[in-house]
XYZ file of C-alpha atoms in Angstrom:
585
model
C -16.557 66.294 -33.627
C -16.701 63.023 -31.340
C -20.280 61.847 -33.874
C -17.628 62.971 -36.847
C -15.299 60.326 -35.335
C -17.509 57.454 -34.422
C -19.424 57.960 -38.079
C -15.319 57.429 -39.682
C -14.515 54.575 -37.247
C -18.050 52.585 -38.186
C -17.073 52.734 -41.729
C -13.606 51.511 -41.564
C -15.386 48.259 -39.106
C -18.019 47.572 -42.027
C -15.568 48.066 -44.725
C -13.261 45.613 -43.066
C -16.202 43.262 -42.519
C -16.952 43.486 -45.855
C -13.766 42.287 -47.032
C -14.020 39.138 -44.694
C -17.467 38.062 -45.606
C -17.220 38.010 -49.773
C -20.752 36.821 -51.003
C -21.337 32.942 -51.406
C -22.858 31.977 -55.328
C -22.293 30.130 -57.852
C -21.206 33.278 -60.346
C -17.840 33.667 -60.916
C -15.671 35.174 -58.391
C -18.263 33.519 -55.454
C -16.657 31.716 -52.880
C -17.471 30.603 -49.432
C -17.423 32.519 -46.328
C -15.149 30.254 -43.635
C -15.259 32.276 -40.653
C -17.537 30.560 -38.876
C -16.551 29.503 -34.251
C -18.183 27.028 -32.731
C -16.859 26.103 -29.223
C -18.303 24.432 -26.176
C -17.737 22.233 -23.165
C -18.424 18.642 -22.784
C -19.796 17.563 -19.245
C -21.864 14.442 -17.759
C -24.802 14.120 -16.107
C -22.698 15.282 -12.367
C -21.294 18.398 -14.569
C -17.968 16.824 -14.412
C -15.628 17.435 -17.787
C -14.869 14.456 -20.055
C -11.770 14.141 -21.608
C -10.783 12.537 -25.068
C -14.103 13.256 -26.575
C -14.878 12.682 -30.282
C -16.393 16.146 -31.983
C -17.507 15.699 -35.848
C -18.544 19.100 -37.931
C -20.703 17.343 -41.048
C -21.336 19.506 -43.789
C -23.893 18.132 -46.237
C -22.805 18.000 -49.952
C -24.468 17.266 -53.233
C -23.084 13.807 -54.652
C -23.177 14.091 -58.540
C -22.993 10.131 -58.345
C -25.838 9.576 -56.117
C -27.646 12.469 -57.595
C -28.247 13.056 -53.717
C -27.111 14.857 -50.556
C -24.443 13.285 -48.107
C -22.477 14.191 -45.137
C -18.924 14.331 -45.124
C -16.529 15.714 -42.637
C -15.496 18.693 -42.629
C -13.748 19.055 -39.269
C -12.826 17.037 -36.197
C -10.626 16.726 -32.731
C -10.824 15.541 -29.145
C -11.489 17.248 -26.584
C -8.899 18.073 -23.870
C -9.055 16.767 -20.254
C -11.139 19.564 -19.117
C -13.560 19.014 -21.699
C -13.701 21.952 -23.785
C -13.333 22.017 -27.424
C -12.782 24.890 -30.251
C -14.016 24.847 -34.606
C -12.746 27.551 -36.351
C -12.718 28.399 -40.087
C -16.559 27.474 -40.458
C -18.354 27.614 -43.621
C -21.242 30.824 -43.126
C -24.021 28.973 -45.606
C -24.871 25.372 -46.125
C -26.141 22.719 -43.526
C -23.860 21.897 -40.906
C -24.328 18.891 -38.291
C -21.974 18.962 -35.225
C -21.975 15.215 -33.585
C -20.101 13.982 -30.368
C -19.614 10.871 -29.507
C -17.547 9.069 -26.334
C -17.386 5.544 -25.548
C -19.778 4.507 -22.664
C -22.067 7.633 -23.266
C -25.393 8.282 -25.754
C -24.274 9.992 -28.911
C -25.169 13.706 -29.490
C -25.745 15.640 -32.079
C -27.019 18.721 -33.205
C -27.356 21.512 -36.472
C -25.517 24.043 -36.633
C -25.982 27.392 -39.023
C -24.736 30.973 -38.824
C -27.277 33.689 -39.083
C -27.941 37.477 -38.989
C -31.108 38.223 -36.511
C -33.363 40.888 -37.979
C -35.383 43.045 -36.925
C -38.960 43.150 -37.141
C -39.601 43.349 -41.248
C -37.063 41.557 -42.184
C -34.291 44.062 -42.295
C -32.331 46.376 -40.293
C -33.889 49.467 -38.887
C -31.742 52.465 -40.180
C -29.548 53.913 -37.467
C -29.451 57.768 -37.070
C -26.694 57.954 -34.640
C -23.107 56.027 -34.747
C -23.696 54.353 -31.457
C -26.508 51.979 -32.913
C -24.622 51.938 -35.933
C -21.685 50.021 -33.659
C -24.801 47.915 -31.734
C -25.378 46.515 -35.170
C -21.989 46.234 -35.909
C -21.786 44.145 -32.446
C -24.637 41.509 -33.966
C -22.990 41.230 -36.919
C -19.843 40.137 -35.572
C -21.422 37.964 -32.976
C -23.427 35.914 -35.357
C -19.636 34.209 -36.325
C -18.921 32.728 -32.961
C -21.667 30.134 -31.545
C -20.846 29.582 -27.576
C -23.158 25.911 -27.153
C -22.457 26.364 -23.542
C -21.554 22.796 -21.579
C -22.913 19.887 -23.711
C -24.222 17.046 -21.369
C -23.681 13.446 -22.369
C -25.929 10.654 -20.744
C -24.235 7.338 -19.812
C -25.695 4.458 -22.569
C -27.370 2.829 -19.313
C -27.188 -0.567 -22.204
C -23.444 -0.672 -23.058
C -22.715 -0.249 -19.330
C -24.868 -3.016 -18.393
C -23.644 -5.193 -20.653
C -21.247 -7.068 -19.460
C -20.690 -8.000 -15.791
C -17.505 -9.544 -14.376
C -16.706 -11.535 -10.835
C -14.007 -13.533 -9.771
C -12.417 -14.297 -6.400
C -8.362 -15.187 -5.721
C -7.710 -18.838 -4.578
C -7.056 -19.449 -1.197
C -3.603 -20.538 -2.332
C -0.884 -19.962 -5.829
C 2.065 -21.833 -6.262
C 5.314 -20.076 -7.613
C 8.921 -21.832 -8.250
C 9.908 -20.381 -5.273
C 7.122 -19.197 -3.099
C 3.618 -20.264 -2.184
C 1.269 -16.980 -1.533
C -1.857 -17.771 0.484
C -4.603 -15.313 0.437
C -6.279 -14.639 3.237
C -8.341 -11.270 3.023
C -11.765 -13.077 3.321
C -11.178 -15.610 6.209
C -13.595 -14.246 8.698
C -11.857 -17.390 10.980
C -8.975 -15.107 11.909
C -10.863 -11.824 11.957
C -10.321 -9.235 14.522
C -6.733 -11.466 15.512
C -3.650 -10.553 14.953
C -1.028 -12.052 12.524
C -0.198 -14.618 14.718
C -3.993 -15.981 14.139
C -3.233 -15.703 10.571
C -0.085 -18.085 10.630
C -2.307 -20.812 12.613
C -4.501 -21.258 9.710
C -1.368 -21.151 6.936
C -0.265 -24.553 5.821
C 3.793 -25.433 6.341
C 4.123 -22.867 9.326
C 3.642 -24.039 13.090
C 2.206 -22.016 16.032
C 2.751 -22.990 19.535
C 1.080 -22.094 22.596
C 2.688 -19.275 23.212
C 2.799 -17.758 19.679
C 6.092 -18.612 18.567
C 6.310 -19.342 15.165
C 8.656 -21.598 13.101
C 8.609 -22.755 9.740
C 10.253 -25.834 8.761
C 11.482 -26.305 12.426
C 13.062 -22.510 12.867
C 12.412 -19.038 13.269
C 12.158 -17.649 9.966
C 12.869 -13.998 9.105
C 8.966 -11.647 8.933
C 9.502 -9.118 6.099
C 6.040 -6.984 5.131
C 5.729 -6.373 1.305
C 8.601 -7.740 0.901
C 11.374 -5.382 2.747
C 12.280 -6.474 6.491
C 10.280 -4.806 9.214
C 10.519 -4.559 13.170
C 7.129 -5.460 13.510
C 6.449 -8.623 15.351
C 3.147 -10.704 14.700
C 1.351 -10.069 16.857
C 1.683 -6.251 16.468
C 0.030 -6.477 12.561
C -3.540 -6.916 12.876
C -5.278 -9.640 11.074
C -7.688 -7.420 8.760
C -4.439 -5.644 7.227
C -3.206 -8.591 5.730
C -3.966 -9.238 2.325
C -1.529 -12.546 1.575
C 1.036 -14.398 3.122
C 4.086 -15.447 1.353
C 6.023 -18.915 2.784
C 9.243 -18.274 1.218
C 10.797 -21.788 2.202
C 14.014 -21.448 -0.060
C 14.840 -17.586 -0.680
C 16.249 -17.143 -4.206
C 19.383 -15.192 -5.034
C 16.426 -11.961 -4.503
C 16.897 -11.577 -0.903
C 20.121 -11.566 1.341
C 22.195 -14.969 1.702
C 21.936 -15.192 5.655
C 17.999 -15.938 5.309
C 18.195 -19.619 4.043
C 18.149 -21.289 6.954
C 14.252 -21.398 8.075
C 13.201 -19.002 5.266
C 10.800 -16.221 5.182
C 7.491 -14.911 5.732
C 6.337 -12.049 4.160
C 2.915 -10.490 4.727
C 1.424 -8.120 1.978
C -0.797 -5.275 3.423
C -4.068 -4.867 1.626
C -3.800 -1.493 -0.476
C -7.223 -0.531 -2.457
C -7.199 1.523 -5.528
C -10.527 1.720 -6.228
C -12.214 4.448 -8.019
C -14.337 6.834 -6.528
C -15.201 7.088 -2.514
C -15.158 3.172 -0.375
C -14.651 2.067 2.617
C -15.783 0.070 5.533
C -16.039 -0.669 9.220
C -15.588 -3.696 11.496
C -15.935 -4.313 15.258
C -16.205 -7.413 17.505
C -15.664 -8.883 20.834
C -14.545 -12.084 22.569
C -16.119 -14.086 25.357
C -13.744 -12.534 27.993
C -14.314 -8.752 26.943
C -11.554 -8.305 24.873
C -12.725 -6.144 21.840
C -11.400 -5.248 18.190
C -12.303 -2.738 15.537
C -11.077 -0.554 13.283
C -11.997 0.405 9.643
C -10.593 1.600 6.145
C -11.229 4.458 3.823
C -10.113 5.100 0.484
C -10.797 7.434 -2.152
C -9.045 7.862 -5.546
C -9.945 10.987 -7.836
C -8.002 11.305 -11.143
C -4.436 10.940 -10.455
C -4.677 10.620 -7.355
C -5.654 7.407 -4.751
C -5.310 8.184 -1.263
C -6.016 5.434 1.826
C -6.047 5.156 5.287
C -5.984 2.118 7.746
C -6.994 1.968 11.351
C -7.280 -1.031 13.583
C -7.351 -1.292 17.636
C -7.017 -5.366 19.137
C -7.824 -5.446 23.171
C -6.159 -8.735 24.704
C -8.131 -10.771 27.795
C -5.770 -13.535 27.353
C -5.876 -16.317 30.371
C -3.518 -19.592 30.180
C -3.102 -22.658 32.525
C -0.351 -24.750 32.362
C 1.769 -27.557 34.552
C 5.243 -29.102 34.572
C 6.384 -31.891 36.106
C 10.281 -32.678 36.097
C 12.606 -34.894 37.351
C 16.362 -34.172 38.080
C 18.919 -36.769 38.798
C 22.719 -37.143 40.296
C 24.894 -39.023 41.329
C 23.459 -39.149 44.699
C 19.977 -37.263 45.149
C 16.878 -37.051 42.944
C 14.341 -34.282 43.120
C 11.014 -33.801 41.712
C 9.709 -30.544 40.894
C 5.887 -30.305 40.071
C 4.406 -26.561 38.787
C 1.299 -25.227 38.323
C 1.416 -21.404 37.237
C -2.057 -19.535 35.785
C -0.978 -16.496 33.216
C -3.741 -13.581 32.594
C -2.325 -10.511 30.218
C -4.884 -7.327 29.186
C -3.676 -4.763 27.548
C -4.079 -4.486 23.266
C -2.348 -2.454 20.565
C -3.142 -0.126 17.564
C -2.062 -0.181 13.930
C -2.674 2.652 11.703
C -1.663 3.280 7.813
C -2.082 5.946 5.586
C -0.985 5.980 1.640
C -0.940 8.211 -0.864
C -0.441 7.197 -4.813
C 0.063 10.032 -7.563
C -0.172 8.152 -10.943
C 2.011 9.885 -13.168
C 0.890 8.741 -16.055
C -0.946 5.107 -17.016
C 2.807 3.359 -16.477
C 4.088 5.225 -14.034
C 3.116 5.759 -10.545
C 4.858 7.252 -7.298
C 3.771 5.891 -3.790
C 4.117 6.750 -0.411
C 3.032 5.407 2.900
C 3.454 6.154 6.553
C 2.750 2.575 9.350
C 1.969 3.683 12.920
C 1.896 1.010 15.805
C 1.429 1.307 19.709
C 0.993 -1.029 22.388
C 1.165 -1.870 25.857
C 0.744 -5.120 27.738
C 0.125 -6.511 31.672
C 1.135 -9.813 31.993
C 0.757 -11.254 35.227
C 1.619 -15.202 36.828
C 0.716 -17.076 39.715
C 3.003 -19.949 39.784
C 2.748 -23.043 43.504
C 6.240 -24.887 42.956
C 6.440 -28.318 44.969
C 9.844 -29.872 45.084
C 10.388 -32.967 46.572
C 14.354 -34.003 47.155
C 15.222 -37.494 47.907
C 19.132 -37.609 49.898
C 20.408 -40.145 51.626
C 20.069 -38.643 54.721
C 16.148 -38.328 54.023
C 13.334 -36.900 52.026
C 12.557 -33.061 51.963
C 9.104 -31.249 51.311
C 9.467 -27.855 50.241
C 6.612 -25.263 48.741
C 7.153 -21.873 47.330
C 5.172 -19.812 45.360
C 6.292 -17.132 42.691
C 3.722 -13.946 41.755
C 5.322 -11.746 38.818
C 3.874 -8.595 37.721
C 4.980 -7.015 34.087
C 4.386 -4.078 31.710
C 5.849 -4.235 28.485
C 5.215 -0.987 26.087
C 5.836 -1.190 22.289
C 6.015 1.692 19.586
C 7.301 1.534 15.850
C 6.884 3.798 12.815
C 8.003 2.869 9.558
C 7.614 4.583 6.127
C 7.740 3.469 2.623
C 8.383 5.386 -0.703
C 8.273 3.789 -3.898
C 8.193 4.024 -7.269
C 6.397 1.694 -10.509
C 6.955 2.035 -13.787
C 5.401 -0.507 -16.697
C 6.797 -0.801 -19.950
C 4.115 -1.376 -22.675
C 4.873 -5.360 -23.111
C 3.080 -7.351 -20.362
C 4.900 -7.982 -17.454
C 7.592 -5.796 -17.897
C 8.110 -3.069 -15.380
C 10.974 -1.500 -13.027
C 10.792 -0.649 -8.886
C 12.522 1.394 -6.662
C 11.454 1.607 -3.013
C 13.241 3.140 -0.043
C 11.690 1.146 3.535
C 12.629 2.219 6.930
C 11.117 0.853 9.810
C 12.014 1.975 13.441
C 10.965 0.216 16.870
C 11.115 1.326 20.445
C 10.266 -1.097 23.487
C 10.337 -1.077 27.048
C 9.465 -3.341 29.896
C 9.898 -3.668 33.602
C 8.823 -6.959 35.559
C 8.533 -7.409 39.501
C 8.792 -11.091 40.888
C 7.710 -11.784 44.367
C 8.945 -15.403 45.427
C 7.144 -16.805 49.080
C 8.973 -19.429 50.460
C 6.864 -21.972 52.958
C 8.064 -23.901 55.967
C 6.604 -27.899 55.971
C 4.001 -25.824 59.353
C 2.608 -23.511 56.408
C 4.172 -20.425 57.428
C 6.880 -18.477 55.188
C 10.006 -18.960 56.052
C 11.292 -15.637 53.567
C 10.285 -13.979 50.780
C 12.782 -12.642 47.829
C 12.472 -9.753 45.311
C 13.875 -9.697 41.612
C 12.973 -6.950 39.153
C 13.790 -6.625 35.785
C 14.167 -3.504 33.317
C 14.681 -3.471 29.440
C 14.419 -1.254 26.887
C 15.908 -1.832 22.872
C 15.525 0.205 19.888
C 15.771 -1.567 16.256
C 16.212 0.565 12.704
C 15.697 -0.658 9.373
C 16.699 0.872 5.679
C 15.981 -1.045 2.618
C 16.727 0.526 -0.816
C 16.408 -1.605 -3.435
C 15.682 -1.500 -7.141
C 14.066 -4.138 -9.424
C 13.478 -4.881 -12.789
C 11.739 -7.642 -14.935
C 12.035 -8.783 -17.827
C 9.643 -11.661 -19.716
C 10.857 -12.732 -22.889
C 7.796 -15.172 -23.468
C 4.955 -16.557 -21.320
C 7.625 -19.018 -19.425
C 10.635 -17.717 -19.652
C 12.141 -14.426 -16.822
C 14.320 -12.688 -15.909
C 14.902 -10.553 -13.029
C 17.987 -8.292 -11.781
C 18.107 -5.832 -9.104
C 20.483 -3.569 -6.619
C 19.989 -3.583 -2.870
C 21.371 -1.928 0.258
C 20.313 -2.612 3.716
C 21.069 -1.717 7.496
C 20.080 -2.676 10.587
C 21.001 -0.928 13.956
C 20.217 -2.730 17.371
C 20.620 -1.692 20.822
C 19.229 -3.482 23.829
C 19.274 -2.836 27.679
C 18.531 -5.643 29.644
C 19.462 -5.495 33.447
C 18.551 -7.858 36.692
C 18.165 -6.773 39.959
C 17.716 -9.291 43.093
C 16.889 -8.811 47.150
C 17.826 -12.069 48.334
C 15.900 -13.032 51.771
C 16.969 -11.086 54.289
C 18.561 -8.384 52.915
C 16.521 -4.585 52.376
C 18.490 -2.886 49.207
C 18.828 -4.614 45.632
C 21.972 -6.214 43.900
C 22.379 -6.063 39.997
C 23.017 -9.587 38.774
C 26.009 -8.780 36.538
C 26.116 -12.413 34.964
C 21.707 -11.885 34.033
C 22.408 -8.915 32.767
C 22.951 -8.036 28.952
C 23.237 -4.576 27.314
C 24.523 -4.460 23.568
C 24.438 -2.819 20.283
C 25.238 -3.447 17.264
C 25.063 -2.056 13.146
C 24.203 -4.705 10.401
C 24.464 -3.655 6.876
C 24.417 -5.862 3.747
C 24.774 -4.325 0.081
C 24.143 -6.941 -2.554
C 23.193 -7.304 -6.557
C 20.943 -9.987 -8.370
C 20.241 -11.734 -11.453
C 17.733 -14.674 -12.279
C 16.244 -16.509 -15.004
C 12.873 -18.474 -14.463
C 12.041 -20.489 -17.662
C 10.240 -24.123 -17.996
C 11.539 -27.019 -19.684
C 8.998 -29.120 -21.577
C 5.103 -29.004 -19.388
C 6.644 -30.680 -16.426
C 9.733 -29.362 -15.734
C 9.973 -25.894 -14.503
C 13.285 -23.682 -12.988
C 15.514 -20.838 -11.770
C 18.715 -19.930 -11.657
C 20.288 -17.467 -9.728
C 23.203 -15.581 -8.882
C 23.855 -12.860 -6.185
C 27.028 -10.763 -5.005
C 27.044 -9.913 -1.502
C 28.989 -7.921 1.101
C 28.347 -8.027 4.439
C 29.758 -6.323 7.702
C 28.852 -6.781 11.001
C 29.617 -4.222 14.467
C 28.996 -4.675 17.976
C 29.772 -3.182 21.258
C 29.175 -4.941 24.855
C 27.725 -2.150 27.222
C 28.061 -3.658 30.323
C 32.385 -3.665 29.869
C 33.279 -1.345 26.192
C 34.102 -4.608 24.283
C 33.826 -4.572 20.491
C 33.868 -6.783 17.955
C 33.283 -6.749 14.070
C 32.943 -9.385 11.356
C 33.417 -8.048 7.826
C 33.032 -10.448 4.541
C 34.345 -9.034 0.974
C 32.200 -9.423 -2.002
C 30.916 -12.988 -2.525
C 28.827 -14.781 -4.957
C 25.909 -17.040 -3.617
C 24.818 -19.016 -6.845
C 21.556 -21.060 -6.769
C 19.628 -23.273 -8.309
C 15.556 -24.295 -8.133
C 13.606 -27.131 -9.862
C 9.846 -27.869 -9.734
């Protein structure tokens, strides 16, 4: 019974294969078998798929004009990102040439042609029971579908080779409102801080202590262009990419930052393919050593980096003052000589991550991670010499501080880009927030000397501070060129700052064994800034001389504080204004 039922069920299979496979000829009623599969994989020389891959099926024809045999295509696609790629509806007979070809990569190509294997003789061995009858069913249906397996493509080594391009950025670029200074590759500043940067940027001055001031004020530090509570010398120098000298904001950023202007510092960010990296380390004549390194690595969609630096400070300054102070009646001259060491150092870390949602579109997200902690300590011999009318005085003191000052902030950044397909063209939106915590204590020990050289007391001050300062940016951007001069630019932006700083003074005057607070030294405060503002601006060029922007912002500002020390608040609060402006170059 069961040989009975594989015997029926082999003859329906052939009589069904039958029907599909009519007989190719040129009598009447012939026609052409198209049930031929080809299907394979396309890989490179790693075994990684390639994507958008051209795949040809040729089929050679007769041409009655020619009088001779050409190939003409008879199928085609591309392949899909993982590489594979499907032919169905195949001609069984004639001479069939599948070619692939992908740009930076040698062409392939190979035939193709469907076939029944035979056994030895040249046909089929007769079958005496129904389970070889359904083997040689099985090759028969098998000889249809041709699985080439993963095709491997070698790079064209020539076309790759070809053509070779280098460039390098200028140290400096000039915009209507802006100059950007590059300074990735000055190895003058490397293994500094920011505040090494600045010394080497034209238009902004340094002094000896690190201050900063740009046309003869503080100006506001932003980094990539949102406000920050970093401080310079807590962004290593090897994590800058550019510096911006904003001298005269534009209606862009908020209207209180016109004054002295800003300085924004743009963080290097590499998106190159593949794996890259590197690692730096040096040290400075008084032990004081840097180093740190980068790593990136961007796969498909995704580009991910990370950012680590670590600056040790062996800092050592001299310094002398010599003053004179005048009444009505006495005169006194006060020479002093103090000698300032500080060790301690910092770390900066980054990590990003970009997903690249498509080729115009791309999400971003990165997380900044700073610590620091610094001893400062001063010697400073003070020699005052008072002139009264009832004689001259002599008196020498000196003054030995002791200080620790600690330093944390986080920030993160979220963002998102998306380009339109004309050049230049494209729309932002970012969210910032940046957080810092600090604390300090300092211990001053003042000797005072008789004119014998003994002391006559000594006094005790101490001071302890701590503050804590939040920023959130979100702001949106779009621009918008209409031609190779001509701009414009519009955007939305919200912003608030929180502040809150304990500062308190403690003195043991000579003689006495417990310490007083110095009410009238001491300052404790907080306070919430917020600004919410739109923009618009047009940047166009007059002629090849004449080149400018106009600008208009709305702004509304409020402003909240509180006096720790007695409860006292007070607020400032301005209603929606417009801050026009005008540039010309």
């Amino acid at each position: 019974m069961k040989k009975l039922l594989l015997v029926l069920i082999t003859a329906v299979a052939l009589v069904t294969v039958h029907a599909q496979m009519p007989m190719a000829g040129n009598g009447k009623g012939g026609q052409q078998a198209n049930i031929g599969h080809v299907y394979g994989k396309i890989v490179d020389s790693l075994g990684k798929p390639i994507g958008e891959v051209s795949v040809m099926m040729m089929e050679s024809k007769y041409d009655p004009k020619t009088k001779k045999n050409k190939e003409v295509l008879l199928k085609g696609l591309v392949t899909k990102a993982n590489g594979e790629f499907s032919l169905e509806e195949l001609p069984m007979f004639g001479k069939l040439t599948l070619k692939i070809s992908a740009s930076g990569y040698q062409p392939y190509q190979t035939p193709i042609s469907f076939q029944l294997k035979m056994d030895a003789g040249g046909a089929p061995k007769p079958a005496g029971d129904p389970s070889q009858q359904m083997g040689n069913l099985s090759k028969v249906l098998n000889a249809f579908d041709k699985d080439l397996g993963n095709i491997r493509l070698d790079p064209d080594v020539k076309a790759l080779q070809g053509v070779v391009v280098t460039a390098s950025k200028p140290f400096m670029t000039m915009d209507i409102d802006k100059k950007t200074f590059n300074v990735d590759k000055n190895i003058v500043t490397a293994g500094g801080t920011a505040v090494d940067v600045m010394r080497n940027v034209p238009s902004v001055q340094v002094d000896i202590d690190g201050n900063v001031k740009l046309r003869n004020a503080t100006p506001q530090i932003y980094v990539d262009g949102r406000p920050t509570t970093l401080t310079l010398d807590q962004i290593p120098a090897d994590a800058i990419e550019s510096v911006e000298v904003i001298t005269n904001p534009s209606a862009k950023y908020d209207a209180s930052g016109g004054n002295a202007g800003i300085l924004n510092i743009v963080l290097k960010k590499n998106k190159k393919i593949g794996y890259n990296g590197n690692l730096m380390a040096g040290v400075d004549r008084r032990g004081g050593y840097n180093g740190g390194g980068n790593f990136n690595v961007r796969q498909n969609k995704i580009n991910f980096s990370a950012t680590f630096m670590s600056n040790q400070m062996r800092n050592r300054a001299t310094g002398n003052t010599d003053r004179l102070n005048y009444t009505d009646s006495t005169q006194a001259d006060v020479k002093q000589d103090n000698v300032t060491k500080t060790r301690g150092g910092f770390m900066f870390g980054r990590v990003g991550l970009d997903y690249f949602v498509s080729n115009r579109t791309t999400l971003s997200a990165a997380a900044i991670k700073v610590h620091g902690k610094f001893r400062p300590g001063d010697i400073m011999n003070i020699n005052t010499e008072d002139v009264q009318p009832s004689g001259t005085f002599n008196s020498y003191s000196q003054r030995v501080s002791n200080s620790d000052r600690t330093f944390n902030a986080n920030g993160l950044q979220l963002g998102m880009k998306h380009l339109f397909p004309k050049a230049g063209e494209e729309w932002t939106a970012d969210l910032n927030y940046f957080s810092g915590h600090n604390s300090g204590n300092a211990f001053f020990t003042t000797d005072y000397y008789n004119p014998g050289g003994g002391i006559d007391g000594t006094q005790y001050q101490k001071t302890v501070s701590t503050g804590n300062n939040k920023f959130l940016t979100i702001q949106t951007d779009y621009t918008k060129p209409f031609n190779d001069n001509t701009k414009l630019e519009a955007g939305l932006r919200a912003q608030t700052n929180r502040l809150e700083n304990l500062n308190e003074n403690y003195l043991q005057p000579i003689g006495a064994t417990d310490f007083t607070k110095v009410q009238s030294a001491t300052s404790n405060y907080k306070n919430t800034n917020s600004v919410y503002a739109g923009y618009v601006t047009l940047t166009s060029r007059l002629g090849k001389n004449l080149g400018y922007q106009l600008g208009l912002r709305a702004e509304s500002s409020n402003y909240d504080g509180t006096l720790l020390t007695n409860g006292t608040k007070y607020s400032n609060s301005y209603p929606l204004s417009l801050f026009p402006s005008l540039f010309l170059s």
